Every structure is written in structure tokens, then in C-alpha cells.
Tab-separated table of N, CA and C in Angstrom:
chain	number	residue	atom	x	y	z
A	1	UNK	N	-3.405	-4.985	19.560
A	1	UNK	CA	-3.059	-3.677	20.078
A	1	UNK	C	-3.963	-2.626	19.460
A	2	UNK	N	-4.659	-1.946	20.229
A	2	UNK	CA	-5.403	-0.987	19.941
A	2	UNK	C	-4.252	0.258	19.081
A	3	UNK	N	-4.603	0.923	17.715
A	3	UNK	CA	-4.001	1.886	17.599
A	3	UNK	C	-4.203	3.247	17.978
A	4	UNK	N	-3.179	4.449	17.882
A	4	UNK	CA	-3.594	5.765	18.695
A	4	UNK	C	-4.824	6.404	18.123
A	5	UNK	N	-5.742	6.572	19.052
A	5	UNK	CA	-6.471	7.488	18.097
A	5	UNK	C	-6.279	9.492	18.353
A	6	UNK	N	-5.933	9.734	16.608
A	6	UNK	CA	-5.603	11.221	16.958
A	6	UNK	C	-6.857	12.238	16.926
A	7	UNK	N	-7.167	12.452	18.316
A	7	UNK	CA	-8.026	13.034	18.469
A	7	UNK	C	-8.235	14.887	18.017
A	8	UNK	N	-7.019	15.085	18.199
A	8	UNK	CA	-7.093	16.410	17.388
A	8	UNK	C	-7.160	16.835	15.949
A	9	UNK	N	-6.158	15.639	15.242
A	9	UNK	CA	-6.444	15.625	13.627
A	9	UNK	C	-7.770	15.021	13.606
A	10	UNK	N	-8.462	14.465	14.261
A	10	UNK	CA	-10.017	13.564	13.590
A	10	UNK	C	-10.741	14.867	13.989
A	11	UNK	N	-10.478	15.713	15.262
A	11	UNK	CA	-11.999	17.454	15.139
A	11	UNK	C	-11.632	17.648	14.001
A	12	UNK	N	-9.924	18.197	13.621
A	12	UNK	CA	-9.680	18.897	12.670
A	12	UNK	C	-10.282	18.292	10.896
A	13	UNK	N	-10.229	17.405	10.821
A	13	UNK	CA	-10.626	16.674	9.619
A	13	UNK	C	-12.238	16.994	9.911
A	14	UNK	N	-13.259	16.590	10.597
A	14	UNK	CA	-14.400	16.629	10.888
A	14	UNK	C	-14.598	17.955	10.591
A	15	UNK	N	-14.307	18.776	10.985
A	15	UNK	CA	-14.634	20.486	10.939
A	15	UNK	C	-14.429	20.901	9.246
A	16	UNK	N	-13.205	20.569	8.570
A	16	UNK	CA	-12.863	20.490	7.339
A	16	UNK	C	-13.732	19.556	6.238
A	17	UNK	N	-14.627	18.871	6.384
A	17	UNK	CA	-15.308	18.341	5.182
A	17	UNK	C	-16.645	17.950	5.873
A	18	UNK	N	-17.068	18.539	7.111
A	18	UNK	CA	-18.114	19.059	7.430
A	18	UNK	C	-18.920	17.574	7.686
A	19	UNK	N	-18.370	16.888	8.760
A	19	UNK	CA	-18.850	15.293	9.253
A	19	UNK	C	-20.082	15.555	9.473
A	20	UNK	N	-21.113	14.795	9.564
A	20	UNK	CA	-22.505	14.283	10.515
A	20	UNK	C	-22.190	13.382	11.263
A	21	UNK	N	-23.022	13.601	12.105
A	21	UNK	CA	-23.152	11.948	13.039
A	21	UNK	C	-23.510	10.619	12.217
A	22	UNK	N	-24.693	10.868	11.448
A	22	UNK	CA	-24.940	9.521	11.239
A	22	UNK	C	-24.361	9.071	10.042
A	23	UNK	N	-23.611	9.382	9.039
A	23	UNK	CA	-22.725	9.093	8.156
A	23	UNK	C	-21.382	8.733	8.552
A	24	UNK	N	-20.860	7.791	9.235
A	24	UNK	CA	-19.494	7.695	9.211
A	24	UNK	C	-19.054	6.822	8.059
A	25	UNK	N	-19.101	6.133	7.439
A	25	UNK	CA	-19.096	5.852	6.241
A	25	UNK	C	-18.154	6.793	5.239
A	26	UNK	N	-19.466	7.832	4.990
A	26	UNK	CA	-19.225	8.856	4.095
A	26	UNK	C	-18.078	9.630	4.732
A	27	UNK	N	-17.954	10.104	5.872
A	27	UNK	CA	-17.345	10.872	6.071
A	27	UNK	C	-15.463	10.080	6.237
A	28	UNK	N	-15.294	9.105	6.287
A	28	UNK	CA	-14.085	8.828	6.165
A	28	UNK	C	-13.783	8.433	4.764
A	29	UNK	N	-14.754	8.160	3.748
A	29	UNK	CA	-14.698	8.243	2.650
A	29	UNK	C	-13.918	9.923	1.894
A	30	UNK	N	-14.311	11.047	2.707
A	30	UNK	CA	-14.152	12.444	2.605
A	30	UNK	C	-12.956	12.677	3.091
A	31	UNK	N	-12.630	12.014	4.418
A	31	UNK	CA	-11.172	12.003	5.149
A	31	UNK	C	-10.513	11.585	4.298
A	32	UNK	N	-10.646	10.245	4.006
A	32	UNK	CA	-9.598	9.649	3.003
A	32	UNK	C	-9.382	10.740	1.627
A	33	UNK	N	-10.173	11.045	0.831
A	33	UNK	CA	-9.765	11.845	-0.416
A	33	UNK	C	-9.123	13.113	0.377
A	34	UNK	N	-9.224	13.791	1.101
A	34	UNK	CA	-8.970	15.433	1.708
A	34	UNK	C	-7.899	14.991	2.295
A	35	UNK	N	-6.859	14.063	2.461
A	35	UNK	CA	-5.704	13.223	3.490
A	35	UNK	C	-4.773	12.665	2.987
A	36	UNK	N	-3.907	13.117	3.065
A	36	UNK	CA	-2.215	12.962	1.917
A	36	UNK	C	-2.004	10.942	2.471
A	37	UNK	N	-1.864	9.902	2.126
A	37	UNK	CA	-1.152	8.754	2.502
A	37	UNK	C	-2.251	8.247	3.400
A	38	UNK	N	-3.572	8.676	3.225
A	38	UNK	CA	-4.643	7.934	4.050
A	38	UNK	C	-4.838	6.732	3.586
A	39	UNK	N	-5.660	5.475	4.233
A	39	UNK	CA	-5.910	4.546	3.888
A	39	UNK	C	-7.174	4.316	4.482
A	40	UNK	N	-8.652	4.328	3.631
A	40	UNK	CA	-10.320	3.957	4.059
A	40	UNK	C	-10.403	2.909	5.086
A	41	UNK	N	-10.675	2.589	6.241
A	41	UNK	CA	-10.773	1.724	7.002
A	41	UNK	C	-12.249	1.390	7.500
A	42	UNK	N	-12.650	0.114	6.679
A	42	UNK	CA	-13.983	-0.453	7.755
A	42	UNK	C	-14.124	-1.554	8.717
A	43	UNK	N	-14.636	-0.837	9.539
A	43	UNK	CA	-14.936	-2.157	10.362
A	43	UNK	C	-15.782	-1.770	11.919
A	44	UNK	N	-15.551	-2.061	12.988
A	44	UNK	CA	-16.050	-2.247	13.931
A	44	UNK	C	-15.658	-1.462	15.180
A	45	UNK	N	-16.518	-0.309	15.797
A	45	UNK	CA	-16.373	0.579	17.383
A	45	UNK	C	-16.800	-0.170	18.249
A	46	UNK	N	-16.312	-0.567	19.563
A	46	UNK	CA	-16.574	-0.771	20.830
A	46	UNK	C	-16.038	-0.259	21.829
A	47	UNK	N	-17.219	0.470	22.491
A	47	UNK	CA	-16.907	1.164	23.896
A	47	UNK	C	-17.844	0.634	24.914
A	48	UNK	N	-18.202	1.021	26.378
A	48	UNK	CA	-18.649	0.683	27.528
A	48	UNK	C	-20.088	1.396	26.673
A	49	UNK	N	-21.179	1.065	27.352
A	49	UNK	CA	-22.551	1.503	27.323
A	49	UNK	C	-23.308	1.230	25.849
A	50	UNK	N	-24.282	1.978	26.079
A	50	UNK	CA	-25.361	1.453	24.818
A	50	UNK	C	-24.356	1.779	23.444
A	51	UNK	N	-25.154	0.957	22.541
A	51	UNK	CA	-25.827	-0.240	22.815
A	51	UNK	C	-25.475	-1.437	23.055
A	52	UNK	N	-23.829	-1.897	23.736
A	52	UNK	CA	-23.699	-2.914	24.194
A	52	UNK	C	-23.335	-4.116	23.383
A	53	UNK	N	-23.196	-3.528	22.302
A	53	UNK	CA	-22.023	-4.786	20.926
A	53	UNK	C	-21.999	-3.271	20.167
A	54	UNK	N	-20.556	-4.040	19.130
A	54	UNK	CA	-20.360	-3.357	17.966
A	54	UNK	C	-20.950	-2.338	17.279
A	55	UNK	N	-20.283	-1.548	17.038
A	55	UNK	CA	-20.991	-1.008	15.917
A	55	UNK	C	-20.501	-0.874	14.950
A	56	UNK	N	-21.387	-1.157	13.403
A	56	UNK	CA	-20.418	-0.738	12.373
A	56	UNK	C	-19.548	0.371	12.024
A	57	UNK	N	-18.775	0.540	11.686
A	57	UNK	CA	-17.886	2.258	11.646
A	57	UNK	C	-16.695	2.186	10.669
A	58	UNK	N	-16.696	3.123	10.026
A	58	UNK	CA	-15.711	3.975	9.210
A	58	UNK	C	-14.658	4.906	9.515
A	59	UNK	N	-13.639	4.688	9.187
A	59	UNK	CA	-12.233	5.995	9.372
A	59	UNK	C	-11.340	5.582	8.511
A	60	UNK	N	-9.947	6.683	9.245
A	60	UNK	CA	-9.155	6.592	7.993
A	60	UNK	C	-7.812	6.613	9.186
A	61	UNK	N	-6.887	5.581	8.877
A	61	UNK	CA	-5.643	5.591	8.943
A	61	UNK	C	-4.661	5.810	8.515
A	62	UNK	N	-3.637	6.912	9.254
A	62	UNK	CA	-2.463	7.400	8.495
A	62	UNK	C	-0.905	7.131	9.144
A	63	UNK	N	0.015	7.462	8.371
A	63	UNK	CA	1.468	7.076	8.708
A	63	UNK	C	1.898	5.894	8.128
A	64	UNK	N	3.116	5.507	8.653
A	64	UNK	CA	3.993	4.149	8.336
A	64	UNK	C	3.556	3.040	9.227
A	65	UNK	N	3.706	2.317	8.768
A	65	UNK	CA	3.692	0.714	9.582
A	65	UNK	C	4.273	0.763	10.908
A	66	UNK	N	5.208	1.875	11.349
A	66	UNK	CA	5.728	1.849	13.057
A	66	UNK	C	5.237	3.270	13.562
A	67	UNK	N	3.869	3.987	12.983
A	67	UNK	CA	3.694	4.785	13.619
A	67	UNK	C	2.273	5.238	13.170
A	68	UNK	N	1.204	4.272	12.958
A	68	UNK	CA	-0.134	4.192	12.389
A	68	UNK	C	-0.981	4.860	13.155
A	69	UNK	N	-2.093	5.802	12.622
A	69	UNK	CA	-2.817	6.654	13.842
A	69	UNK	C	-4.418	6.777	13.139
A	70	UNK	N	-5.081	6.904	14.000
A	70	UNK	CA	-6.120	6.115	13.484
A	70	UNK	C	-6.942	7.828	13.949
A	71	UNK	N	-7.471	8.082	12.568
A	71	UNK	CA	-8.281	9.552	12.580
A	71	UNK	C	-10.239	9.036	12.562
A	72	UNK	N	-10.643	9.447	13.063
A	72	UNK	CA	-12.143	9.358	12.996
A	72	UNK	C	-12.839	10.636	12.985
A	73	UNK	N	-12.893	10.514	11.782
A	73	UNK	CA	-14.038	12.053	11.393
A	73	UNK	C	-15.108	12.291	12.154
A	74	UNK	N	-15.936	10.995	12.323
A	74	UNK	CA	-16.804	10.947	13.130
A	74	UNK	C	-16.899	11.236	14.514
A	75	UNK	N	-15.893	11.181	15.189
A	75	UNK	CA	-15.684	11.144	16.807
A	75	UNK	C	-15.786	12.672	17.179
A	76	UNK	N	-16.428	13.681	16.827
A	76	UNK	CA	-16.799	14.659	17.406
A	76	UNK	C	-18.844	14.182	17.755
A	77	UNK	N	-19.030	13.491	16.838
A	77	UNK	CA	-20.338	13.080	16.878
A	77	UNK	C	-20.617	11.739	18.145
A	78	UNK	N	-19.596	11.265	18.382
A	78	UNK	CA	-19.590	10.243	19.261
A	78	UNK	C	-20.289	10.246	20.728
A	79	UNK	N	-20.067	11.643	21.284
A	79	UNK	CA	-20.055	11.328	22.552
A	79	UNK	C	-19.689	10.436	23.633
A	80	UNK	N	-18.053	9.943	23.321
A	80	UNK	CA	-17.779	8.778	23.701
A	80	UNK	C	-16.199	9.209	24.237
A	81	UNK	N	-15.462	8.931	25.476
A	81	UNK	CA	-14.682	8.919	25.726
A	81	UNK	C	-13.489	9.016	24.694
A	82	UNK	N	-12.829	9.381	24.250
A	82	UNK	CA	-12.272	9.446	23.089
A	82	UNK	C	-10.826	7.759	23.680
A	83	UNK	N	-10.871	7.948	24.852
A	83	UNK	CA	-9.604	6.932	25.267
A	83	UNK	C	-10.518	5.258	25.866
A	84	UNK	N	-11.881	5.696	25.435
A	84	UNK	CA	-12.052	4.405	25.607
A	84	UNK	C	-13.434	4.044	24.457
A	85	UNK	N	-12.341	4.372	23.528
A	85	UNK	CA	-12.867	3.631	22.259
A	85	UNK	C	-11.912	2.572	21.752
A	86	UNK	N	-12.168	1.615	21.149
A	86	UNK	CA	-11.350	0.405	20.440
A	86	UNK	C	-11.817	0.032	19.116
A	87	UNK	N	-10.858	0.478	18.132
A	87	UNK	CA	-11.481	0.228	16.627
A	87	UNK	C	-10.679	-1.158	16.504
A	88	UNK	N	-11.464	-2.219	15.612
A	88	UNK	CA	-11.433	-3.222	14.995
A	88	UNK	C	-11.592	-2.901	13.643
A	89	UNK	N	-10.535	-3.033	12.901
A	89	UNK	CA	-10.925	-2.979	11.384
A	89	UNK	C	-10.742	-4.381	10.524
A	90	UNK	N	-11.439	-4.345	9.291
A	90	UNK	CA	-12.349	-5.337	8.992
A	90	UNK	C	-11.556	-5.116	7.496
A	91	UNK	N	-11.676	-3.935	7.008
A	91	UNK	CA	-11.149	-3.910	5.593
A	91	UNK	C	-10.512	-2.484	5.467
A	92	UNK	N	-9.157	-2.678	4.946
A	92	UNK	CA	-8.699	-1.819	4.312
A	92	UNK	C	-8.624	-1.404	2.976
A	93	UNK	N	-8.603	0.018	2.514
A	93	UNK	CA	-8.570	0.459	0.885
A	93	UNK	C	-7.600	1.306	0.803
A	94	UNK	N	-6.421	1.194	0.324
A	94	UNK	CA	-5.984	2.713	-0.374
A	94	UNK	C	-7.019	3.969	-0.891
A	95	UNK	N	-6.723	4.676	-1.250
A	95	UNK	CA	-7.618	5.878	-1.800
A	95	UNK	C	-7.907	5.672	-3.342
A	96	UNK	N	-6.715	4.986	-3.855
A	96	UNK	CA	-6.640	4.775	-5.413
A	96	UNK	C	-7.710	3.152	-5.279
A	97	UNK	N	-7.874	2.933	-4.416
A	97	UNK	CA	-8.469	1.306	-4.595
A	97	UNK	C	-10.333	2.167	-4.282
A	98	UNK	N	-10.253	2.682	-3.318
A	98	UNK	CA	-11.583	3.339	-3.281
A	98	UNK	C	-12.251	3.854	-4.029
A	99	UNK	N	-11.375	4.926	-4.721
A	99	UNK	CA	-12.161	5.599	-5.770
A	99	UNK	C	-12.783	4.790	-6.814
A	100	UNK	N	-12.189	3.368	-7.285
A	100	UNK	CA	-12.316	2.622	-8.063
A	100	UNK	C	-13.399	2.014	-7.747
A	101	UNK	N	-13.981	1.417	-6.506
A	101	UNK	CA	-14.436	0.637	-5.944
A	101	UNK	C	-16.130	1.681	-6.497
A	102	UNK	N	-16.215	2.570	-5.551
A	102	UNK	CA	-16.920	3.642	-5.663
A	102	UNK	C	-17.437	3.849	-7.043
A	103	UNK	N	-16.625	4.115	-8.179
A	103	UNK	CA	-16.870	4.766	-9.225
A	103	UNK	C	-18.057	3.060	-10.268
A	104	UNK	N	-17.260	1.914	-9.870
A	104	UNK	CA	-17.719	1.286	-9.918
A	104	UNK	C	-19.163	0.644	-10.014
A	105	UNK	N	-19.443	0.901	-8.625
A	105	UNK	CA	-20.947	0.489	-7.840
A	105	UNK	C	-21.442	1.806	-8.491
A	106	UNK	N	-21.253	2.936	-8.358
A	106	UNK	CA	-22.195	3.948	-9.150
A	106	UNK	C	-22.760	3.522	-10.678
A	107	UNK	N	-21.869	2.818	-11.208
A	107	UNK	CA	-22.150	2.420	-12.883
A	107	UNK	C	-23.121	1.346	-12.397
A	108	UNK	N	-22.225	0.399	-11.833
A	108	UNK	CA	-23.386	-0.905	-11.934
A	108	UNK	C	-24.567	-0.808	-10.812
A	109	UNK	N	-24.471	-0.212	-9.841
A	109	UNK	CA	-25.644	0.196	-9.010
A	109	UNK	C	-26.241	1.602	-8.790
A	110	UNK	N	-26.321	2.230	-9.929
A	110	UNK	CA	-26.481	3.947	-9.462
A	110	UNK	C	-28.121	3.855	-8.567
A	111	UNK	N	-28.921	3.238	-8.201
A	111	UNK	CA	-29.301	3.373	-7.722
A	111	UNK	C	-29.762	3.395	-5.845
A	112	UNK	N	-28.197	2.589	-5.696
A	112	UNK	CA	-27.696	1.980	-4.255
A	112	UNK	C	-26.806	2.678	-4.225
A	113	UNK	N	-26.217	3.641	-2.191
A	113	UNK	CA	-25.350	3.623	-1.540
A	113	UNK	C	-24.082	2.671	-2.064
A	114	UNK	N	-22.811	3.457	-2.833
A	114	UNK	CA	-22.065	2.457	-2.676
A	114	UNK	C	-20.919	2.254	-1.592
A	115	UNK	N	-21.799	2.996	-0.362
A	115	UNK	CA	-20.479	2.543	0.873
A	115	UNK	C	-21.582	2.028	1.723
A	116	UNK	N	-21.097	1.348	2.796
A	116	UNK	CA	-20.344	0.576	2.958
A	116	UNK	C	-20.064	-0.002	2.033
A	117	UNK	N	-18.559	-0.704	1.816
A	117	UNK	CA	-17.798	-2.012	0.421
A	117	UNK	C	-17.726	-2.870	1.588
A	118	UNK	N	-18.099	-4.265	0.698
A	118	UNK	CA	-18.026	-5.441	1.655
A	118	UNK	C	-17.349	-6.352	0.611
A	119	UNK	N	-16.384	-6.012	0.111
A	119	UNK	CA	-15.770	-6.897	-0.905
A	119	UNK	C	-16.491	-8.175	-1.575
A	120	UNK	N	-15.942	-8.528	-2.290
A	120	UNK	CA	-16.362	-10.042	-2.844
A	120	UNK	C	-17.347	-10.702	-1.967
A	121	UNK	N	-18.221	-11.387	-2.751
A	121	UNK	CA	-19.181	-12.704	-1.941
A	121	UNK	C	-18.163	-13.656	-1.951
A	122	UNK	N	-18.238	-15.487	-1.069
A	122	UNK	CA	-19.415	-15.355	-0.142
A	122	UNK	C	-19.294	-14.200	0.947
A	123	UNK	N	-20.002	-14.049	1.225
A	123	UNK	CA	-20.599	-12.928	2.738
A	123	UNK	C	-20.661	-14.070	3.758
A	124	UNK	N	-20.816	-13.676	5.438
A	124	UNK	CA	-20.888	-14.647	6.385
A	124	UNK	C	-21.736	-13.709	6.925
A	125	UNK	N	-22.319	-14.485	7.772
A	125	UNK	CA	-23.447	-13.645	8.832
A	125	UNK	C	-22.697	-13.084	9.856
A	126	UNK	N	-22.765	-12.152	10.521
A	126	UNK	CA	-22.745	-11.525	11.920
A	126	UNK	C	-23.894	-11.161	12.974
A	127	UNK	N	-24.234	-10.742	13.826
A	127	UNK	CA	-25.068	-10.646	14.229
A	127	UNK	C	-26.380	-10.941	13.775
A	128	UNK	N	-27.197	-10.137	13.306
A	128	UNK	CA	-28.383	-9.919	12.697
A	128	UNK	C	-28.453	-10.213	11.006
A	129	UNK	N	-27.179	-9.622	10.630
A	129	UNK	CA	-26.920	-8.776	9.460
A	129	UNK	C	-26.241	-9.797	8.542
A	130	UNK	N	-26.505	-9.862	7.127
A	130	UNK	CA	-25.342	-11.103	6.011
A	130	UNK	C	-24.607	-9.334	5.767
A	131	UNK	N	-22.966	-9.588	6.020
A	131	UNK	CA	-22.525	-8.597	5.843
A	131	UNK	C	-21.077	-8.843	5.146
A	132	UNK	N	-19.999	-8.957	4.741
A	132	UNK	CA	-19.063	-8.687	4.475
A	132	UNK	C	-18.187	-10.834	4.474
A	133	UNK	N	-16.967	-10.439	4.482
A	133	UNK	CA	-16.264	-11.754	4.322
A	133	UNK	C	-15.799	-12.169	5.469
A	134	UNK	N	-15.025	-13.406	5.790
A	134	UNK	CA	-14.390	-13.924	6.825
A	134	UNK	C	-13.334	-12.723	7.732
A	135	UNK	N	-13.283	-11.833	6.477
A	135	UNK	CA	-12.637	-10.602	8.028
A	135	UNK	C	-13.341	-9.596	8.743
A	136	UNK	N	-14.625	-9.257	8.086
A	136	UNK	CA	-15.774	-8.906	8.563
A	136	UNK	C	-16.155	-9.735	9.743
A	137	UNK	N	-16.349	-10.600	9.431
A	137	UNK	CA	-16.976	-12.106	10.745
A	137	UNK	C	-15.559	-11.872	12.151
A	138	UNK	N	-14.533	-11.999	11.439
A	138	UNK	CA	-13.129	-11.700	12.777
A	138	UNK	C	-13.492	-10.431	13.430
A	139	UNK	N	-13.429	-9.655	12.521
A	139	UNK	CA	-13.160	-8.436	12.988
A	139	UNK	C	-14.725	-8.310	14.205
A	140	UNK	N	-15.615	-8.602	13.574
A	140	UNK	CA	-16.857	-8.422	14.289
A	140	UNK	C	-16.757	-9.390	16.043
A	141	UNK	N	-15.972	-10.593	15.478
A	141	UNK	CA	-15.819	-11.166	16.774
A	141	UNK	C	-15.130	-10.510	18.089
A	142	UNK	N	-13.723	-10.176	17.819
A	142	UNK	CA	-12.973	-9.425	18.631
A	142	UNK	C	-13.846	-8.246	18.844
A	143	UNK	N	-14.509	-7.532	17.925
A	143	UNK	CA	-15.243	-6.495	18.741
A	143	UNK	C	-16.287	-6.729	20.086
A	144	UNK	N	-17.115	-7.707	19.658
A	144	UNK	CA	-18.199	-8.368	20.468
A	144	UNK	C	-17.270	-8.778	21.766
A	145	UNK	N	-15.989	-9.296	21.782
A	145	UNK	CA	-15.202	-9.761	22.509
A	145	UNK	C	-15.034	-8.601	23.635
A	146	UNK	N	-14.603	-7.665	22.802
A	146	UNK	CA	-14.423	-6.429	23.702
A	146	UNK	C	-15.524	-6.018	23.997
A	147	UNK	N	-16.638	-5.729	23.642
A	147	UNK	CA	-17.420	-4.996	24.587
A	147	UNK	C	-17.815	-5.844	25.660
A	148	UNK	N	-17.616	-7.175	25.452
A	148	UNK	CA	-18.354	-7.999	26.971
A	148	UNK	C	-17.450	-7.975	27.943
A	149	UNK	N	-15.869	-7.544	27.824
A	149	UNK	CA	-14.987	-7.213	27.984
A	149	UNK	C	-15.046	-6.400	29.140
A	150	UNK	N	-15.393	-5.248	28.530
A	150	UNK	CA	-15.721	-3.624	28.770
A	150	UNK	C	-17.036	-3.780	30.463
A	151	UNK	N	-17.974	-4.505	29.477
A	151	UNK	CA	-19.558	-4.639	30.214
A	151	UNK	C	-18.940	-5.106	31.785
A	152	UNK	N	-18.334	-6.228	31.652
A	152	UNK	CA	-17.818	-7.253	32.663
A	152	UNK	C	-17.076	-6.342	33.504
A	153	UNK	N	-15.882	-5.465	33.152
A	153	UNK	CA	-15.393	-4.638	34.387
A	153	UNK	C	-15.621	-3.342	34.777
A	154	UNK	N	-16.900	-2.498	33.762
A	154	UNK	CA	-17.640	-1.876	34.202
A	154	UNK	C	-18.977	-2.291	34.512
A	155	UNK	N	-19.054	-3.141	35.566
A	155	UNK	CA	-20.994	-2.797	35.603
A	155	UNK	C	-21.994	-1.592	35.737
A	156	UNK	N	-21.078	-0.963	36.229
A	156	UNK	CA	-21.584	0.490	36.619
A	156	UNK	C	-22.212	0.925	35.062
A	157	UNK	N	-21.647	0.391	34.531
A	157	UNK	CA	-22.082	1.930	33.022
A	157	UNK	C	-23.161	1.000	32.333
A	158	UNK	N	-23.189	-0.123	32.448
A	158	UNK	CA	-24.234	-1.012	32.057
A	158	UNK	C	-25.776	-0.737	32.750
């Protein structure tokens, strides 16, 4: 089941910690700290048109377990139907697990990006890319799933 995406709290968050397009990453990294009960979410966008698989992507999910809503900082940058997007997520963080994660890779890698987190090795391949663990690889599947999905009963947008 696809969850809601709240399109008015994700402008409103975007406008508030000042999103880019090409950082979604960072910027739900920003959602999450600026967001009372958020939880960092990575994983995978698929919609109709280019480029036609997955893409990697970042946000932040909020609420209870019977009423989860899925904010994307990024989606003012999208240019994308806002109702025909489908997030696949791959990994979840609390905010208290992030900061940790983060503060982390800065010590032992200050010289590397420490977002994307791809948890623990082994890593599995996806596409092109050695990226993340066996829920990375799922999550990436069902996405790929859906966009051929998508492709198949729109030809038009293809």
C-alpha cells in the first residue's frame, strides 16, 4: 500500500529549511531534525516518464502506525504529479538513531558525504550501483516493478 503523501506539509517543510532539488538526502535529513516524531526514510521514487526506473530518494515519515504520512521536502523540486508518485522505502531511522549514525561517519569519514546510510555490509548490487543490504535490493525491486508497471499502462508518457 502506497502511503499518503502530504503534500502541503512537504511545500511547507521545503520552504522552512530551504530544500534544493538535487539534495534530497540532505534535505529530509533537515525535515527529520525540524519535525516533532519524524522518522529519516531511504529508499526508492517511481513515477511514469524519465528516466524510467527508480530513483534513489529521501523523506521523512510522520504519525502512528494507523495513520503514517509520508512528507517529501523534496517534492516541490519534483515536477511530478504529486498523486502519481510511489515511495518504496528501504531503511528507516529514528532521529535519535540518525544523528548518531551521522555524527559517526563524520569522525570516521570526515572526508565523505555521510548520507546516504546504507547500513552494515554485505551490500548487494542493484542496478548499476553496490548499494545498501537485502532491503535496499527489495525495496529497489518493487520499485523497478512499479515503474514497468506505470510504463505498461501509460505508453503515452513513455
Amino acid at each position: 500500500m502506497n502511503k499518503l503523501l502530504d503534500e502541503t506539509l512537504s511545500i511547507k517543510i521545503a520552504e522552512s529549511i530551504n530544500s534544493r532539488a538535487s539534495t534530497p538526502f540532505d534535505n529530509a535529513y533537515k525535515a527529520a531534525l525540524s519535525t516533532e516524531g519524524a522518522r529519516y526514510i531511504q529508499g526508492f521514487l517511481a513515477f511514469a516518464g524519465k528516466p524510467y526506473r527508480p530513483i534513489e530518494h529521501g523523506w521523512i515519515e510522520i504519525g502512528d502506525a494507523s495513520d503514517v504520512r509520508i512528507v517529501d521536502p523534496t517534492l516541490p523540486h519534483l515536477n511530478k504529479n504529486p498523486q502519481e508518485l510511489w515511495y518504496f522505502a528501504a531503511q528507516r531511522l529514528t532521529v535519535k538513531k540518525l544523528k548518531a549514525i551521522i555524527e559517526e561517519s563524520k569522525e570516521d569519514y570526515p572526508e565523505d558525504d555521510p548520507l546516504p546510510i546504507y547500513g552494515d555490509p554485505p551490500y548487494e548490487y542493484y542496478g548499476d550501483v553496490m548499494l545498501g543490504g537485502q532491503d535496499y535490493l527489495a525495496a529497489y525491486q518493487a520499485a523497478e516493478a512499479k515503474c514497468r508497471e506505470i510504463s505498461e499502462l501509460n505508453p503515452e508518457s513513455n
